Amino acid sequence: MMKATANWIDSYVKTGLGAQEIADKLTLSGTEVEKMEEVGDDVRFTLEVTSNRTDCLSIIGLARELAACTGKVVVHPVVEYKTTGKASEVSSVEIEPDALAACPYYSAQVIRNVKVGESPDWLKKRLESIGLKPINNIVDITNFVLFETGQPLHAFDLEKLNGKHIVVRMAKKDERFKPVVGDGEEIRLDPETLVIADAEKPQAVGGVMGGFESGVTEATTDVLLESAYFNPAGIRATSRRLKLESDSSYRFERDVDQGSVLHASRRAAQLIAEIAGGEVLDGVLEAGVLSPQTRSLNVSSQDIQRFMGVRVSAESMQAIFSGLDVPVTKTHADGVEVTVPSFRPDLTRRIDLVEEIARVYGLDNVPAPLRMVVEIAKPSRRQKVRKLVRLALQGMGFSEALTDTFVTAKTAISEFSPFNTGAVRLEARNPVNAETPSLRRNLIGSLLLAMGTNQRQGLDHVRLYEVANVFLPSGDGSSSGETEVLGLIGADYFDLKGAIESLLQGLRCEQKLEANSIEHAVFAPGHAAELKLGGRRFGVIGEATTKAMAEYGVEGKCALAELDFSAVVDAWVPVPTMTELSRFPTAERDLAFVLDHAVTWSQIESTAREASGEMLREIRLFDEFTGKQIGAGKKSLAFRLYFRDDAKTLTSEEIQSRLDAVIKAVTDQLGGQLRG
């Protein structure tokens, strides 16, 4: 965050605008004013400065923004002062070789015979307006220049520097240092910390904070004024490691303008000479090399037209760049050439210049002739069916499960698939959880895991469903194998089969559901079936074996089903078909047969329908009985048949003939014995 005031910014531009107008100009140009507070006759701004605009961490930088937006130019303070003597005869600075990476450049000026005291009112007012407490005129000047230019400075009491010599070096292990802030306790340094030392010990942590022992006090007469360039990464690491933060470290770790290092030093020297009566010694003590980067870029009206959709004249471009302190070196009929100054490292390409013009010109001034028509997409058939399935199953007491796509490498369930038994198993090379590296091949295992979790939480009689993808890629790579399925888990076989039948009925499915007995290690013998819908493979249903349930911590008894969701989608009939209610009565007849235990209800149902023809409208099983009265390997099934002819009332003879046909077919084809 950057703090500044409206009056301070405008003092370099002279727009005469009010605080709100200045805030609006800055915000619309890209430097957002997040907060405004009245401070006396001024207004303090708290601004959000983006990481690429470190130049706006200074009042001058904000003044440039305001100048460009108002068609004016920044009026920079004139820096002039007299010098005496030679600084090199009083002091010296050096950077040790192993510290050059952390501090490529260090400079110092010497000001003698200063009178340390209270700052003048205008200076105190400037600092107080941004929340800084005045200390003394020397320290206040360094803080003022820091905020004005964005370049941090530090003032040492020259007499407190042993040997009056500065050495920029890396700290020694466990070397002690007392920062200027805090409770006065010393901190231990390490060899990764850059320090500004005298001939004996550290007097500052480079770019972060000055030391307690060499600070300027009322007794100070000679000042050594530091201005340097520090490596941003090193400052950031040191500040975090030592838990020391300052306005200086905030700027250094975001990178400062190398072109402003000496200017800021001269500006502070000028103010010290004026306010504290100091004598600036001739010459700047330097070590290392500054390398401010500048570059030339061109931008034309065609560039602006192509990217912004408006035409901006070369004269308007020149005015914008002049306000931003970006020198225009050439102007031609179609555009300009500029020299990008070192304080704008973000401007590296032609498109960057276009963006500068766009934000200053004002995006609200760019016409928007095109209109985007936004329409709400209609839900697809699959989305509609998914919603119908959810509502239907929730209405039957099922809760939706959301399970993990990754499962254990190998269990009885995870290896099973009702749709592609020969599919290869997929495993992640770097799984998030080493215990679950495989993409699931079914939802049955996932639902068993969810059931076990619910039971351990004390929840019984849970019925779950999930619509999700399973992964069954073919071995030859001809298909991705990502298949959407519907998985269900319930109390027992008949509970789940009834739910599936009710679901299909709710979808107005007109196809016949068949259940053919199968045997598989996943399901209990005699309690599993392959489901077909209209002759198409639809899925499986069965009661899980004790072994399979034990692998997932499920207790008691449960049934599972997995259905091809694409078949469910295809089964939906969007528009219901209406038929006139029959005016003729339905005749009901009951039959009971003793059959082998292997005979399924599906076989009986299909045999009865084939034998009786269209007059048999419905057949319902209502009783199943096994016991020693029936005999070993036998079972008794009782069912009710419903006969009706929509053209007439059936006679007793017609009903009996159809009933006899059913009895004969079940007896001859399925070996049934009619019970009286």
XYZ file of C-alpha atoms in Angstrom:
676
model
C 0.000 0.000 0.000
C 1.080 3.570 -0.706
C -0.028 6.606 1.295
C -0.125 10.103 -0.173
C -2.244 13.227 0.085
C -4.143 15.176 -2.544
C -2.305 18.441 -1.855
C 1.127 16.833 -1.843
C 0.507 15.137 -5.219
C -0.973 18.255 -6.774
C 1.901 20.438 -5.543
C 3.990 19.021 -8.415
C 1.250 19.398 -11.069
C -0.852 22.435 -10.075
C -4.153 21.158 -11.461
C -6.289 22.869 -8.827
C -8.524 19.782 -8.695
C -10.280 18.688 -5.530
C -9.338 15.533 -3.650
C -12.240 13.494 -5.063
C -11.410 14.526 -8.625
C -7.755 13.590 -8.123
C -8.785 10.231 -6.638
C -11.083 9.555 -9.596
C -8.359 10.422 -12.116
C -5.841 8.114 -10.441
C -8.302 5.246 -10.052
C -9.542 5.377 -13.641
C -5.959 5.423 -14.927
C -5.131 2.212 -13.061
C -3.804 3.297 -9.645
C -6.752 2.609 -7.391
C -7.477 4.868 -4.429
C -8.926 2.411 -1.929
C -9.477 4.789 0.983
C -9.795 8.537 1.578
C -9.396 10.244 4.982
C -9.481 13.903 5.912
C -6.311 15.106 7.668
C -6.627 18.769 8.538
C -7.085 20.742 5.333
C -5.836 17.820 3.217
C -7.102 14.348 2.256
C -4.988 11.245 2.697
C -5.182 8.536 0.027
C -4.448 4.848 0.570
C -3.594 3.487 -2.861
C -3.280 -0.045 -4.220
C -0.155 -0.105 -6.378
C 0.322 -3.078 -8.690
C 3.622 -4.970 -8.561
C 4.737 -3.720 -12.005
C 4.292 -0.037 -11.103
C 6.911 0.533 -8.421
C 7.318 4.083 -9.729
C 3.929 4.836 -8.131
C 5.387 4.131 -4.686
C 6.430 7.790 -4.768
C 4.574 11.091 -4.742
C 6.363 12.129 -7.929
C 5.204 8.907 -9.605
C 1.586 9.616 -8.654
C 2.010 13.214 -9.851
C 3.067 11.874 -13.260
C -0.167 9.876 -13.458
C -2.227 12.932 -12.577
C -0.325 15.125 -15.032
C -0.889 12.707 -17.916
C -4.624 12.492 -17.147
C -5.042 16.266 -17.051
C -2.846 17.250 -19.984
C -0.181 18.843 -17.777
C 3.454 18.061 -16.928
C 5.189 17.479 -13.624
C 7.110 20.421 -12.193
C 10.135 18.831 -10.547
C 11.912 20.557 -7.638
C 15.111 22.314 -8.703
C 18.075 20.731 -6.908
C 20.889 23.270 -6.343
C 23.289 23.766 -3.486
C 26.847 24.919 -2.843
C 29.631 22.553 -1.849
C 32.799 23.007 0.165
C 35.862 20.908 0.780
C 36.149 17.323 -0.419
C 34.159 14.373 0.936
C 36.929 11.930 -0.020
C 39.248 13.621 2.504
C 36.817 12.931 5.346
C 35.340 9.509 4.644
C 35.289 6.592 2.202
C 33.068 3.668 1.194
C 33.758 0.212 -0.205
C 31.836 -2.949 -1.168
C 33.494 -6.267 -0.459
C 33.503 -8.602 -3.503
C 31.169 -11.194 -1.972
C 28.604 -8.457 -1.301
C 28.430 -7.017 -4.836
C 25.552 -9.320 -5.832
C 23.480 -8.071 -2.897
C 24.560 -4.430 -3.270
C 25.714 -3.525 -6.799
C 26.038 0.173 -5.941
C 26.568 2.238 -2.793
C 26.987 5.995 -2.478
C 27.336 8.503 0.339
C 27.501 12.240 0.762
C 29.010 14.061 3.722
C 27.283 17.101 5.225
C 29.125 18.885 8.036
C 28.110 21.354 10.716
C 24.429 20.504 10.688
C 22.158 21.730 13.429
C 19.824 18.893 14.412
C 16.479 20.054 15.743
C 12.768 20.237 15.099
C 11.611 20.274 11.469
C 9.794 23.271 10.018
C 6.003 23.162 10.059
C 5.596 22.426 6.342
C 7.836 19.355 6.605
C 6.155 18.053 9.749
C 2.757 18.583 8.150
C 3.726 16.571 5.084
C 4.910 13.615 7.166
C 2.020 13.725 9.630
C -0.465 13.819 6.764
C 0.654 10.331 5.675
C 0.842 8.956 9.206
C 4.566 9.423 9.969
C 5.755 10.876 13.285
C 8.365 13.642 12.950
C 11.651 12.830 14.743
C 14.212 15.498 13.872
C 14.972 17.542 10.811
C 17.627 15.160 9.399
C 15.569 11.971 9.772
C 12.439 13.807 8.614
C 14.215 14.923 5.433
C 15.252 11.339 4.576
C 11.650 10.188 5.096
C 10.298 13.070 3.029
C 12.634 12.312 0.129
C 11.827 8.593 0.367
C 8.124 9.305 -0.209
C 8.778 12.063 -2.736
C 11.130 10.090 -5.000
C 10.623 6.457 -3.953
C 14.353 6.092 -3.163
C 15.131 5.132 0.476
C 17.960 6.988 2.221
C 19.691 6.647 5.565
C 21.596 9.223 7.614
C 24.509 8.142 9.878
C 26.164 10.223 12.555
C 29.626 10.365 10.981
C 31.419 10.713 14.322
C 29.879 7.416 15.517
C 31.322 5.471 12.579
C 34.590 3.894 13.629
C 37.259 5.086 11.244
C 34.635 7.229 9.469
C 34.639 4.465 6.903
C 31.757 2.425 5.421
C 32.189 -1.212 4.448
C 29.326 -2.967 2.679
C 29.765 -6.660 3.444
C 28.028 -9.872 4.441
C 27.569 -10.377 8.165
C 29.633 -12.805 10.160
C 27.975 -15.741 11.862
C 26.220 -14.680 15.089
C 27.379 -11.098 14.634
C 25.250 -8.831 16.846
C 23.219 -5.843 15.752
C 20.815 -3.510 17.579
C 18.124 -2.086 15.229
C 16.862 1.454 15.647
C 13.345 0.193 16.446
C 12.142 -2.372 18.963
C 12.801 -2.899 22.637
C 16.545 -2.359 22.377
C 17.484 -6.027 22.243
C 20.252 -7.140 19.935
C 19.603 -9.622 17.162
C 21.993 -12.238 15.791
C 22.929 -12.038 12.129
C 24.023 -14.738 9.712
C 26.345 -14.801 6.659
C 23.354 -14.375 4.312
C 22.589 -10.919 5.713
C 24.012 -7.814 4.024
C 25.228 -5.205 6.488
C 26.498 -1.640 6.295
C 29.422 -1.651 8.698
C 32.095 0.680 9.905
C 35.626 -0.466 10.594
C 34.452 -2.607 13.530
C 30.820 -3.739 13.402
C 27.480 -3.478 11.550
C 25.698 -0.142 11.744
C 22.717 -1.062 9.539
C 21.105 -4.031 7.840
C 21.444 -3.099 4.183
C 18.198 -1.833 2.680
C 16.147 -2.820 5.723
C 16.909 -0.810 8.838
C 19.497 1.418 10.470
C 21.228 0.717 13.758
C 20.579 2.252 17.165
C 24.176 3.185 17.856
C 24.899 5.336 14.763
C 21.582 7.159 14.463
C 21.316 10.945 14.217
C 20.617 12.732 17.502
C 20.592 16.348 18.667
C 24.316 15.988 19.398
C 25.112 15.111 15.773
C 27.085 17.679 13.772
C 28.376 15.685 10.802
C 26.137 13.407 8.714
C 26.978 10.665 6.243
C 24.000 10.342 3.892
C 23.581 6.884 2.322
C 21.846 6.230 -1.018
C 22.272 2.796 -2.584
C 20.802 0.149 -4.832
C 20.159 -3.278 -3.298
C 19.157 -6.563 -4.903
C 15.375 -6.951 -4.392
C 15.477 -10.712 -3.730
C 18.098 -10.318 -1.013
C 16.169 -7.565 0.749
C 12.967 -9.605 0.641
C 14.663 -12.669 2.126
C 16.477 -10.675 4.832
C 13.343 -8.777 5.869
C 11.374 -12.014 6.266
C 14.203 -13.863 7.991
C 14.931 -11.140 10.564
C 11.265 -10.099 10.855
C 12.258 -6.471 10.238
C 10.099 -4.333 7.975
C 10.296 -0.674 7.018
C 9.214 1.741 4.306
C 12.690 1.282 2.854
C 12.555 -2.531 2.680
C 9.030 -2.310 1.220
C 10.430 -0.398 -1.767
C 13.787 -2.114 -2.124
C 12.230 -5.572 -2.254
C 9.955 -4.394 -5.084
C 12.926 -2.796 -6.888
C 13.721 0.896 -7.050
C 14.817 3.073 -9.951
C 18.592 3.011 -10.337
C 18.345 6.294 -12.201
C 17.007 8.002 -9.065
C 19.646 6.871 -6.567
C 21.932 9.897 -6.924
C 19.095 12.351 -7.589
C 17.440 11.450 -4.273
C 20.746 11.852 -2.466
C 21.264 15.327 -3.944
C 17.673 16.306 -3.162
C 18.146 15.323 0.492
C 21.506 17.114 0.649
C 19.840 20.266 -0.663
C 17.109 20.123 2.014
C 19.639 19.419 4.782
C 21.654 22.449 3.697
C 18.526 24.617 3.647
C 16.795 23.383 6.798
C 19.657 22.218 9.046
C 22.277 24.691 7.835
C 24.663 21.964 6.747
C 27.693 22.294 4.504
C 27.705 19.706 1.718
C 31.196 18.460 0.950
C 32.102 18.236 -2.703
C 31.992 14.844 -4.364
C 29.920 11.706 -3.925
C 31.612 8.711 -2.310
C 30.820 5.733 -4.554
C 31.449 1.999 -4.800
C 30.067 -0.360 -7.413
C 28.262 0.550 -10.619
C 24.759 1.764 -11.441
C 23.159 0.384 -14.602
C 19.843 2.136 -15.243
C 18.136 0.615 -18.267
C 16.575 2.753 -20.993
C 15.233 1.766 -24.405
C 13.637 3.294 -27.508
C 10.161 2.273 -28.648
C 7.860 3.364 -31.461
C 4.067 3.509 -31.518
C 1.853 4.610 -34.389
C -1.750 5.677 -34.897
C -2.348 2.401 -36.732
C -1.249 0.502 -33.616
C -3.741 2.458 -31.529
C -6.484 1.969 -34.117
C -5.874 -1.767 -34.326
C -5.907 -2.436 -30.601
C -8.203 0.304 -29.260
C -10.556 0.911 -32.142
C -9.998 4.692 -32.030
C -7.562 7.021 -33.725
C -5.252 9.050 -31.476
C -3.131 11.768 -33.084
C 0.618 12.040 -32.682
C 0.098 15.320 -30.815
C -2.172 13.610 -28.268
C 0.361 10.810 -27.840
C 3.127 13.331 -27.216
C 1.032 15.092 -24.567
C 0.308 11.821 -22.787
C 3.948 10.705 -22.760
C 5.147 14.152 -21.685
C 2.811 14.003 -18.687
C 4.227 10.579 -17.815
C 7.807 11.949 -18.009
C 8.518 9.585 -20.903
C 10.617 11.697 -23.334
C 9.423 11.838 -26.940
C 12.538 11.802 -29.119
C 10.855 11.843 -32.533
C 7.449 12.876 -33.775
C 6.121 12.056 -37.232
C 2.739 12.283 -38.886
C 1.651 8.818 -37.854
C 3.202 8.342 -34.421
C 6.040 8.944 -32.013
C 9.308 7.449 -30.818
C 10.010 7.570 -27.085
C 12.917 6.850 -24.797
C 11.607 4.754 -21.921
C 13.203 6.022 -18.681
C 14.635 3.705 -16.061
C 11.751 4.302 -13.637
C 9.392 2.508 -16.081
C 10.853 -1.025 -16.437
C 7.340 -2.298 -17.255
C 7.433 -0.651 -20.699
C 9.315 -3.122 -22.890
C 7.163 -3.573 -26.025
C 5.112 -1.506 -28.436
C 1.887 -2.927 -26.990
C 2.913 -1.540 -23.590
C 2.864 1.959 -25.072
C -0.568 1.263 -26.538
C -1.781 0.267 -23.062
C -0.352 3.464 -21.582
C -2.232 5.548 -24.117
C -5.407 3.522 -23.583
C -5.523 3.923 -19.803
C -4.681 7.655 -19.900
C -6.922 8.366 -22.884
C -9.704 6.659 -20.930
C -11.369 3.364 -21.726
C -14.714 5.124 -21.286
C -13.812 7.183 -24.362
C -13.324 4.062 -26.483
C -16.520 3.314 -28.443
C -18.071 -0.124 -28.073
C -20.214 -0.620 -31.182
C -20.294 -4.385 -30.829
C -22.786 -6.051 -28.559
C -22.485 -9.549 -27.228
C -25.761 -11.408 -27.108
C -25.934 -13.753 -24.154
C -28.539 -16.475 -24.194
C -29.210 -19.062 -21.547
C -28.454 -22.454 -23.045
C -31.283 -24.921 -22.884
C -30.507 -28.030 -20.867
C -29.591 -31.044 -22.964
C -31.552 -34.292 -22.903
C -28.879 -35.808 -20.671
C -29.064 -32.914 -18.217
C -32.841 -33.169 -18.075
C -32.726 -36.916 -17.397
C -30.050 -36.425 -14.739
C -32.361 -34.006 -12.930
C -35.366 -36.370 -13.282
C -33.309 -39.275 -11.915
C -32.168 -37.190 -8.958
C -35.709 -36.107 -8.081
C -37.139 -39.611 -8.527
C -34.521 -41.355 -6.391
C -34.646 -38.706 -3.683
C -38.399 -39.185 -3.621
C -37.801 -42.890 -2.987
C -35.542 -42.155 -0.033
C -32.137 -42.336 -1.709
C -29.386 -39.853 -0.829
C -26.868 -38.665 -3.429
C -23.267 -39.752 -2.888
C -20.222 -37.890 -4.197
C -17.271 -40.278 -4.078
C -13.624 -40.166 -5.114
C -12.640 -41.058 -8.671
C -9.498 -42.836 -7.389
C -9.771 -46.188 -5.611
C -7.518 -48.857 -4.139
C -5.277 -50.730 -6.528
C -7.058 -54.088 -6.295
C -10.078 -55.412 -4.421
C -12.869 -57.772 -5.381
C -15.012 -54.787 -6.290
C -12.507 -52.461 -7.958
C -11.562 -55.138 -10.514
C -15.200 -55.749 -11.431
C -17.059 -54.093 -14.302
C -20.464 -55.077 -15.686
C -19.744 -53.353 -19.014
C -16.193 -54.221 -20.083
C -14.594 -57.170 -18.340
C -11.478 -57.038 -20.501
C -10.667 -53.369 -19.883
C -7.188 -52.407 -18.708
C -6.829 -50.817 -15.283
C -5.510 -47.235 -15.205
C -3.176 -46.034 -12.449
C -1.775 -42.544 -11.849
C 2.002 -42.219 -12.099
C 2.104 -39.794 -9.194
C -1.098 -40.354 -7.188
C -2.125 -37.831 -4.563
C -2.784 -40.738 -2.210
C -0.532 -43.774 -2.641
C -3.271 -46.030 -1.266
C -5.724 -45.033 -4.021
C -3.781 -44.833 -7.302
C -6.362 -46.389 -9.665
C -9.155 -44.803 -11.650
C -12.334 -46.622 -10.679
C -13.879 -49.213 -13.002
C -17.278 -49.116 -11.298
C -19.388 -47.218 -8.759
C -20.209 -50.326 -6.734
C -16.978 -50.178 -4.725
C -17.360 -46.435 -4.159
C -20.907 -46.881 -2.829
C -19.829 -49.751 -0.552
C -17.138 -47.485 0.883
C -19.718 -44.731 1.438
C -22.102 -47.219 3.072
C -19.385 -48.398 5.454
C -18.547 -44.791 6.376
C -22.212 -44.057 7.134
C -22.540 -47.162 9.276
C -19.467 -46.209 11.317
C -21.148 -42.853 11.943
C -24.146 -44.644 13.391
C -26.458 -44.286 10.379
C -28.479 -47.383 9.455
C -30.896 -48.101 6.611
C -28.988 -45.820 4.235
C -29.871 -45.905 0.532
C -27.423 -44.154 -1.808
C -27.097 -43.353 -5.490
C -24.481 -41.649 -7.648
C -24.239 -40.635 -11.299
C -20.572 -40.445 -12.269
C -17.931 -41.655 -14.711
C -16.067 -44.943 -14.598
C -12.988 -45.658 -16.701
C -12.866 -48.726 -18.937
C -10.313 -48.083 -21.716
C -9.814 -50.862 -24.236
C -6.494 -52.620 -24.345
C -5.750 -51.478 -27.897
C -6.390 -47.833 -27.025
C -9.304 -47.539 -29.470
C -11.496 -45.886 -26.846
C -10.938 -43.672 -23.798
C -13.352 -45.795 -21.826
C -14.852 -42.908 -19.879
C -18.428 -44.084 -19.289
C -21.199 -42.477 -17.250
C -23.098 -44.901 -15.039
C -25.775 -44.831 -12.347
C -24.909 -46.703 -9.184
C -27.324 -47.630 -6.388
C -27.039 -49.356 -3.025
C -30.015 -50.479 -0.955
C -31.348 -53.029 1.522
C -31.759 -56.116 -0.688
C -32.282 -57.349 -4.220
C -36.019 -56.747 -4.392
C -35.733 -53.298 -2.754
C -33.297 -52.187 -5.418
C -35.063 -53.840 -8.360
C -38.303 -52.176 -7.325
C -36.535 -48.790 -7.211
C -35.173 -49.310 -10.729
C -38.603 -50.291 -12.031
C -40.176 -47.226 -10.370
C -37.459 -45.014 -11.866
C -38.117 -46.343 -15.369
C -41.835 -45.924 -14.849
C -41.256 -42.295 -13.814
C -39.264 -41.777 -17.020
C -42.233 -43.205 -18.962
C -39.991 -45.919 -20.334
C -41.822 -48.059 -22.899
C -39.163 -50.776 -23.092
C -39.251 -54.063 -21.224
C -36.874 -54.644 -18.303
C -35.486 -58.168 -18.109
C -33.440 -59.772 -15.325
C -31.404 -62.861 -16.167
C -29.614 -64.744 -13.394
C -25.801 -64.572 -13.353
C -23.052 -65.858 -11.093
C -20.115 -63.676 -10.048
C -17.701 -63.587 -7.130
C -18.867 -60.072 -6.253
C -22.464 -61.173 -5.672
C -24.039 -63.815 -3.440
C -24.991 -67.009 -5.362
C -28.570 -66.936 -6.603
C -28.973 -63.258 -5.760
C -27.618 -61.502 -8.871
C -28.906 -60.745 -12.345
C -27.881 -59.058 -15.549
C -30.407 -56.409 -16.536
C -31.528 -55.741 -20.090
C -33.766 -52.934 -21.268
C -35.488 -53.498 -24.585
C -32.969 -56.232 -25.331
C -30.044 -53.852 -24.688
C -27.511 -54.549 -21.949
C -28.556 -52.280 -19.115
C -26.465 -53.232 -16.093
C -26.264 -55.597 -13.134
C -28.011 -55.999 -9.808
C -27.215 -58.257 -6.910
C -26.583 -58.691 -3.226
C -22.915 -58.298 -2.247
C -21.017 -61.225 -0.774
C -19.865 -61.150 2.828
C -16.246 -60.982 1.611
C -16.903 -57.968 -0.620
C -18.695 -56.113 2.171
C -15.907 -56.919 4.644
C -13.339 -55.253 2.362
C -15.223 -51.959 2.795
C -16.309 -52.386 6.407
C -20.007 -52.880 5.608
C -22.078 -54.865 8.069
C -25.357 -56.721 7.604
C -26.820 -57.123 4.135
C -27.004 -54.854 1.095
C -27.738 -54.949 -2.619
C -25.974 -53.069 -5.389
C -26.828 -52.074 -8.914
C -24.951 -50.361 -11.686
C -26.749 -49.116 -14.784
C -25.598 -47.705 -18.113
C -26.690 -44.078 -17.796
C -26.799 -43.633 -21.573
C -29.481 -46.336 -21.678
C -31.384 -44.474 -18.945
C -31.205 -41.301 -21.029
C -32.449 -43.137 -24.126
C -35.301 -44.693 -22.156
C -36.851 -41.337 -21.249
C -40.025 -40.453 -23.123
C -40.335 -36.646 -22.825
C -43.958 -36.409 -23.939
C -46.388 -38.781 -22.229
C -48.700 -40.794 -24.438
C -52.327 -40.838 -23.422
C -54.682 -43.763 -23.945
C -58.379 -43.814 -23.336
C -59.474 -45.679 -20.235
C -61.016 -48.991 -21.058
C -64.776 -49.249 -20.701
C -64.554 -52.985 -20.104
C -63.654 -54.747 -16.858
C -60.395 -56.501 -16.007
C -60.553 -60.135 -14.909
C -58.100 -61.374 -12.252
C -56.941 -64.962 -11.772
C -54.362 -66.399 -9.343
C -52.005 -69.308 -10.012
C -49.384 -71.031 -7.871
C -46.664 -73.370 -9.125
C -43.957 -75.493 -7.552
C -40.778 -75.063 -9.591
C -37.087 -75.783 -9.416
C -35.212 -73.186 -7.383
C -33.183 -72.206 -10.500
C -36.267 -71.006 -12.383
C -36.443 -67.213 -12.258
C -39.462 -64.973 -12.094
C -38.376 -63.377 -15.341
C -38.694 -66.758 -17.094
C -42.173 -67.291 -15.688
C -43.287 -63.791 -16.679
C -42.077 -64.056 -20.277
C -43.521 -67.593 -20.667
C -46.927 -66.505 -19.367
C -47.080 -63.427 -21.625
C -46.109 -65.418 -24.696
C -48.762 -68.081 -23.976
C -51.661 -65.756 -23.171
C -51.205 -63.128 -25.873
C -52.317 -59.487 -25.708
C -55.251 -60.174 -23.381
C -52.805 -60.560 -20.461
C -52.323 -56.938 -19.433
C -50.265 -57.424 -16.248
C -48.747 -60.169 -14.116
C -47.642 -59.684 -10.509
C -45.759 -61.988 -8.148
C -47.242 -61.816 -4.668
C -45.819 -64.817 -2.805
C -42.720 -67.004 -2.682
C -42.421 -69.972 -0.349
C -39.723 -72.559 0.338
C -39.661 -75.308 2.915
C -39.712 -79.045 3.526
C -43.361 -79.173 2.484
C -42.282 -78.154 -1.013
C -39.175 -80.296 -1.195
C -35.454 -79.705 -1.436
C -34.382 -77.495 -4.342
C -37.953 -76.398 -4.933
C -39.902 -73.204 -4.398
C -43.517 -72.147 -4.658
C -44.382 -68.989 -6.567
C -47.876 -67.455 -6.533
C -48.833 -64.743 -8.990
C -51.884 -62.849 -10.221
C -52.817 -62.411 -13.876
C -54.901 -59.516 -15.207
C -56.892 -60.122 -18.422
C -58.754 -57.492 -20.427
C -60.012 -56.867 -23.959
C -60.601 -53.179 -24.767
C -63.174 -54.094 -27.442
C -65.521 -56.243 -25.361
C -66.178 -57.951 -22.056
C -64.317 -61.245 -21.793
C -66.383 -64.359 -21.196
C -65.463 -66.989 -18.615
C -64.581 -69.415 -21.420
C -62.166 -66.924 -23.036
C -60.464 -66.192 -19.719
C -60.172 -69.891 -18.896
C -58.673 -70.709 -22.281
C -55.934 -68.104 -21.733
C -55.382 -69.364 -18.206
C -55.073 -72.947 -19.428
C -52.516 -71.826 -22.007
C -50.406 -70.239 -19.265
C -50.639 -73.363 -17.090
C -49.608 -75.617 -19.978
C -46.657 -73.387 -20.965
C -45.273 -73.124 -17.419
C -45.738 -76.891 -16.916
C -44.214 -77.965 -20.227
C -41.461 -75.358 -20.632
C -40.401 -74.734 -17.023
C -41.363 -78.010 -15.338
C -43.839 -76.365 -13.010
C -46.430 -78.247 -10.966
C -49.737 -76.443 -10.459
C -50.798 -76.165 -6.848
C -54.450 -76.401 -5.991
